[in-house]
Amino acid sequence: MQIIHTISELRQTVTSFRQAGKIIGFVPTMGNLHQGHLQLVEMALSQADIVICSIFVNPLQFGEGEDFEQYPRTLQEDADKLQQAGCDIIFAPAVAEMYPDLELDGQAQSQVQSQVIVPGISNILEGAARPGHFTGVATVVAKLFNMVQPDKAVFGAKDYQQLQVIKQFVSDLCFPIEIIAHPIVRESNGLALSSRNGYLSEVQKQQASAIYQTLQDLSKQIIAGAQNYEELEQQAVAHLNAQGFVTDYISIRAADLSAATASHKHLVVLAASYLGTTRLLDNIEIEL
Ligand code: PAF
């Protein structure tokens, strides 16, 4: 496995694989890899000849006061895991390689010239709570796509809204890349795997499984025919908050994240809830 830090070396390497007719699979990450990431790599390996995994903690997608500085950087451990998983190349650029004009002591987004904005969908749910977050995500993913030039890219379904934003700009801007969603990987108690789970104590990790249980209960009610979506959302929020969470939203939506109506057959229920200071996300998709 090769570890590459510069765009020029990455381009050279990718060009030689392309010339050899290889299908390139890509897994973008911010590192601190867990089993969920390794399953994305596994899926990419099953569909491509060469798998490239990027590790880059992207300052553009963190707002003021968020955990950009604290976000765990564990390149050596990540490299060991990726080598074991069969990954071919790690692309781990420095911030200066990705954003040459950025100074990290200021507001990152105001210093970057060209950005990928996906209006509408970027401003609801996670985007309402974290203004600018999805512009930061879409911009870095578009840059990485241009650097790696993959045929396929794999993303986890835990970040459901992120996946929709990426699918939207890939379609709108005609990137010739197949976007593949990997189902959420969970702990045995149902907690969705996330690098941010590392911020939770052991007791909190047990408590946190209540989010998935709440989403499951809610989805069972919908499958059984309940259509009073607003009431269901409010009850679910109250249920979680009674267990010590501070819930930002539980939202029943159509698959494209527009408002859910009785005529929608593919729904998604999304949750964002704080346990202590950790914001946890989860979702369940429902086919009626
Ligand atoms: O999901 C993530 O880890 C990040 O948002 C991504 C897609 C790697 C962009 O920085």
Coordinates of C-alpha atoms and ligand atoms in Angstrom, one line a residue:
M1 CA 0.0 0.0 0.0
Q2 CA 1.3 3.4 -1.0
I3 CA 0.7 6.6 1.2
I4 CA 0.6 9.7 -1.0
H5 CA 0.6 13.3 0.3
T6 CA 0.7 15.4 -2.8
I7 CA -1.7 16.0 -5.7
S8 CA 1.0 15.7 -8.3
E9 CA 2.1 12.3 -7.1
L10 CA -1.5 11.1 -6.8
R11 CA -2.2 12.2 -10.4
Q12 CA 0.9 10.4 -11.7
T13 CA -0.1 7.2 -9.9
V14 CA -3.7 7.4 -11.0
T15 CA -2.8 8.1 -14.6
S16 CA -0.7 4.9 -14.7
F17 CA -3.6 2.8 -13.3
R18 CA -6.0 4.4 -15.8
Q19 CA -3.7 3.7 -18.7
A20 CA -3.6 0.0 -17.5
G21 CA -7.4 0.0 -17.8
K22 CA -8.0 -0.3 -14.1
I23 CA -11.4 0.6 -12.5
I24 CA -10.7 3.0 -9.6
G25 CA -12.8 2.9 -6.4
F26 CA -12.6 5.8 -3.9
V27 CA -13.5 6.0 -0.2
P28 CA -13.2 9.6 1.2
T29 CA -12.8 9.8 4.9
M30 CA -11.6 12.1 7.7
G31 CA -9.6 9.2 9.2
N32 CA -9.9 7.8 12.7
L33 CA -11.2 4.7 11.0
H34 CA -13.6 2.3 12.5
Q35 CA -15.3 -0.9 11.2
G36 CA -17.9 1.2 9.3
H37 CA -15.1 2.8 7.2
L38 CA -13.4 -0.6 6.6
Q39 CA -16.7 -1.9 5.3
L40 CA -16.8 0.9 2.8
V41 CA -13.3 -0.1 1.6
E42 CA -14.4 -3.7 1.4
M43 CA -17.3 -2.7 -0.8
A44 CA -15.1 -0.6 -3.0
L45 CA -12.7 -3.5 -3.3
S46 CA -15.5 -5.7 -4.5
Q47 CA -16.4 -3.3 -7.3
A48 CA -13.1 -1.9 -8.4
D49 CA -9.5 -3.0 -9.3
I50 CA -7.7 -0.3 -7.3
V51 CA -9.0 1.3 -4.1
I52 CA -7.9 4.8 -3.0
C53 CA -8.9 6.0 0.5
S54 CA -8.4 9.7 1.4
I55 CA -7.8 10.8 4.9
F56 CA -8.3 14.5 5.3
V57 CA -9.9 16.5 8.2
N58 CA -11.5 19.2 6.1
P59 CA -11.5 22.6 7.9
L60 CA -14.1 23.9 5.4
Q61 CA -16.9 21.7 6.8
F62 CA -16.4 22.7 10.5
G63 CA -18.1 25.7 11.9
E64 CA -16.8 28.1 14.5
G65 CA -16.7 26.4 17.9
E66 CA -16.9 22.9 16.4
D67 CA -14.4 20.1 16.9
F68 CA -11.9 20.7 14.0
E69 CA -8.9 21.0 16.4
Q70 CA -10.0 18.1 18.6
Y71 CA -10.9 15.8 15.7
P72 CA -8.7 12.7 16.2
R73 CA -5.8 12.4 13.7
T74 CA -4.6 8.8 13.8
L75 CA -2.8 8.3 10.4
Q76 CA -0.5 5.5 11.5
E77 CA -3.3 3.4 13.1
D78 CA -5.5 4.1 10.0
A79 CA -2.8 3.1 7.6
D80 CA -2.4 -0.3 9.5
K81 CA -6.1 -0.9 9.3
L82 CA -6.3 0.0 5.6
Q83 CA -3.3 -2.1 4.7
Q84 CA -5.0 -5.1 6.4
A85 CA -8.3 -4.3 4.6
G86 CA -6.5 -4.5 1.2
C87 CA -6.6 -0.8 0.3
D88 CA -4.1 0.1 -2.4
I89 CA -3.4 3.8 -1.8
I90 CA -4.0 6.3 1.0
F91 CA -4.2 9.9 -0.1
A92 CA -3.4 12.0 3.0
P93 CA -2.8 15.7 1.9
A94 CA -1.9 18.5 4.3
V95 CA -4.3 21.4 4.6
A96 CA -1.9 23.6 2.6
E97 CA -2.0 21.1 -0.3
M98 CA -5.8 21.2 -0.4
Y99 CA -6.3 24.9 0.3
P100 CA -3.0 26.8 -0.4
D101 CA -4.5 30.2 0.6
L102 CA -6.1 29.1 3.9
E103 CA -5.0 30.4 7.2
L104 CA -6.5 28.2 9.9
D105 CA -6.9 30.9 12.5
G106 CA -9.7 32.6 10.6
Q107 CA -13.1 31.6 9.2
A108 CA -12.2 28.9 6.7
Q109 CA -15.1 29.3 4.2
S110 CA -14.6 33.1 3.7
Q111 CA -11.0 32.5 2.5
V112 CA -11.7 29.9 -0.2
Q113 CA -12.7 31.3 -3.6
S114 CA -14.6 28.7 -5.6
Q115 CA -17.0 26.5 -3.7
V116 CA -19.7 23.9 -4.5
I117 CA -23.1 25.1 -3.2
V118 CA -26.0 22.8 -3.4
P119 CA -28.9 25.1 -2.4
G120 CA -32.1 23.9 -0.6
I121 CA -31.1 20.5 0.6
S122 CA -27.9 22.0 2.2
N123 CA -29.9 24.3 4.5
I124 CA -32.3 21.9 6.2
L125 CA -31.8 19.5 9.1
E126 CA -28.0 19.2 9.6
G127 CA -27.5 22.2 7.3
A128 CA -29.8 24.4 9.5
A129 CA -27.9 23.4 12.6
R130 CA -24.5 23.7 10.9
P131 CA -24.6 26.6 8.4
G132 CA -22.1 26.1 5.6
H133 CA -21.3 22.5 6.6
F134 CA -22.6 21.0 3.3
T135 CA -20.9 23.6 1.2
G136 CA -17.6 22.6 2.9
V137 CA -18.4 18.9 2.3
A138 CA -19.4 19.3 -1.3
T139 CA -16.4 21.5 -2.1
V140 CA -13.9 19.1 -0.6
V141 CA -15.5 16.0 -2.2
A142 CA -15.6 17.7 -5.6
K143 CA -11.9 18.6 -5.2
L144 CA -11.0 15.1 -4.2
F145 CA -13.1 13.7 -7.1
N146 CA -11.1 15.9 -9.5
M147 CA -7.8 14.7 -7.9
V148 CA -8.6 11.0 -7.7
Q149 CA -10.8 10.7 -10.8
P150 CA -12.5 7.6 -9.5
D151 CA -15.0 5.5 -11.4
K152 CA -16.9 4.7 -8.2
A153 CA -17.0 6.3 -4.8
V154 CA -18.5 4.7 -1.6
F155 CA -20.2 6.7 1.2
G156 CA -21.9 5.5 4.4
A157 CA -25.6 5.9 4.7
K158 CA -25.3 7.1 8.3
D159 CA -24.7 10.6 6.9
Y160 CA -27.9 10.4 4.8
Q161 CA -28.2 14.1 4.0
Q162 CA -24.5 14.3 3.0
L163 CA -25.1 11.4 0.6
Q164 CA -28.0 13.3 -1.0
V165 CA -26.0 16.5 -1.3
I166 CA -23.2 14.6 -3.0
K167 CA -25.5 12.7 -5.4
Q168 CA -27.1 16.0 -6.3
F169 CA -23.9 17.9 -7.3
V170 CA -22.5 14.8 -9.0
S171 CA -25.6 14.7 -11.2
D172 CA -25.8 18.5 -11.6
L173 CA -22.2 19.0 -12.5
C174 CA -21.9 15.8 -14.6
F175 CA -19.1 14.1 -12.6
P176 CA -18.7 10.7 -14.4
I177 CA -18.7 8.8 -11.0
E178 CA -21.0 6.2 -9.7
I179 CA -22.0 7.0 -6.1
I180 CA -22.5 3.9 -4.0
A181 CA -24.2 4.0 -0.6
H182 CA -23.2 1.5 2.1
P183 CA -25.8 0.6 4.8
I184 CA -25.2 1.9 8.3
V185 CA -22.9 -0.3 10.3
R186 CA -24.0 -0.6 14.0
E187 CA -22.6 -1.8 17.3
S188 CA -24.4 -4.9 18.7
N189 CA -26.6 -2.6 20.8
G190 CA -27.7 -0.7 17.6
L191 CA -25.6 2.4 18.0
A192 CA -24.5 3.6 14.5
L193 CA -20.7 3.6 14.2
S194 CA -19.1 7.0 14.0
S195 CA -15.7 8.5 14.8
R196 CA -17.5 10.9 17.1
N197 CA -18.6 7.9 19.3
G198 CA -15.0 8.1 20.6
Y199 CA -16.2 11.3 22.5
L200 CA -18.7 9.1 24.5
S201 CA -18.0 7.4 27.8
E202 CA -18.7 3.6 28.1
V203 CA -22.0 4.4 30.0
Q204 CA -23.0 6.9 27.3
K205 CA -22.3 4.4 24.5
Q206 CA -24.9 2.1 26.2
Q207 CA -27.3 5.0 26.6
A208 CA -26.8 6.1 23.0
S209 CA -28.5 3.0 21.6
A210 CA -31.8 4.6 22.6
I211 CA -31.6 6.7 19.4
Y212 CA -31.8 3.6 17.2
Q213 CA -34.5 2.0 19.4
T214 CA -36.6 5.2 19.2
L215 CA -36.2 5.3 15.4
Q216 CA -37.1 1.6 15.1
D217 CA -40.3 2.1 17.3
L218 CA -41.3 5.1 15.1
S219 CA -40.7 3.2 11.9
K220 CA -42.8 0.3 13.1
Q221 CA -45.7 2.7 13.7
I222 CA -45.4 4.1 10.2
I223 CA -45.2 0.6 8.7
A224 CA -48.3 -0.3 10.7
G225 CA -50.1 2.6 9.0
A226 CA -49.7 5.7 11.2
Q227 CA -49.7 8.9 9.2
N228 CA -49.7 11.5 11.9
Y229 CA -46.1 12.3 11.2
E230 CA -45.8 15.5 13.2
E231 CA -47.2 13.9 16.3
L232 CA -45.0 10.8 15.9
E233 CA -41.9 13.1 15.6
Q234 CA -42.9 15.0 18.8
Q235 CA -43.5 11.8 20.8
A236 CA -40.1 10.4 19.7
V237 CA -38.3 13.6 20.7
A238 CA -40.0 13.6 24.1
H239 CA -39.2 9.9 24.6
L240 CA -35.5 10.5 23.9
N241 CA -35.3 13.7 25.9
A242 CA -36.8 11.9 28.9
Q243 CA -33.7 9.6 28.8
G244 CA -31.2 12.5 29.1
F245 CA -30.8 13.5 25.4
V246 CA -31.2 17.0 24.0
T247 CA -32.7 16.3 20.6
D248 CA -32.3 18.7 17.8
Y249 CA -34.7 16.9 15.5
I250 CA -36.4 13.7 14.6
S251 CA -37.8 14.1 11.2
I252 CA -39.9 11.9 8.9
R253 CA -39.0 12.8 5.3
A254 CA -39.5 11.5 1.7
A255 CA -36.3 9.8 0.4
D256 CA -35.2 13.0 -1.3
L257 CA -35.6 14.8 2.0
S258 CA -38.6 16.8 0.9
A259 CA -41.7 16.9 3.3
A260 CA -43.2 13.4 3.6
T261 CA -46.8 12.9 2.6
A262 CA -49.1 9.9 2.6
S263 CA -48.3 9.3 -1.1
H264 CA -44.6 8.7 -0.5
K265 CA -43.6 5.1 -0.4
H266 CA -39.9 5.5 0.4
L267 CA -39.4 7.4 3.6
V268 CA -36.4 8.1 5.8
V269 CA -36.6 9.0 9.5
L270 CA -33.6 11.1 10.6
A271 CA -32.4 12.0 14.1
A272 CA -29.8 14.4 15.5
S273 CA -29.5 14.3 19.3
Y274 CA -27.0 15.4 21.8
L275 CA -25.8 13.1 24.5
G276 CA -23.7 15.4 26.7
T277 CA -21.8 17.5 24.2
T278 CA -21.7 14.9 21.5
R279 CA -24.0 15.3 18.5
L280 CA -25.2 11.9 17.3
L281 CA -26.8 11.2 14.0
D282 CA -28.8 8.2 12.9
N283 CA -31.5 7.3 10.4
I284 CA -33.7 4.5 9.2
E285 CA -35.1 4.1 5.7
I286 CA -38.6 2.7 5.3
E287 CA -40.2 1.1 2.2
L288 CA -44.0 1.0 2.5
Ligands
PAF1 O1 -18.1 11.8 5.9 C1 -17.0 12.3 6.0 O2 -16.1 11.7 6.6 C2 -16.6 13.6 5.4 O3 -17.7 14.5 5.4 C3 -16.1 13.5 4.0 C4 -17.1 12.9 3.0 C5 -14.8 12.6 3.9 C6 -15.7 14.9 3.4 O4 -14.8 15.5 4.2

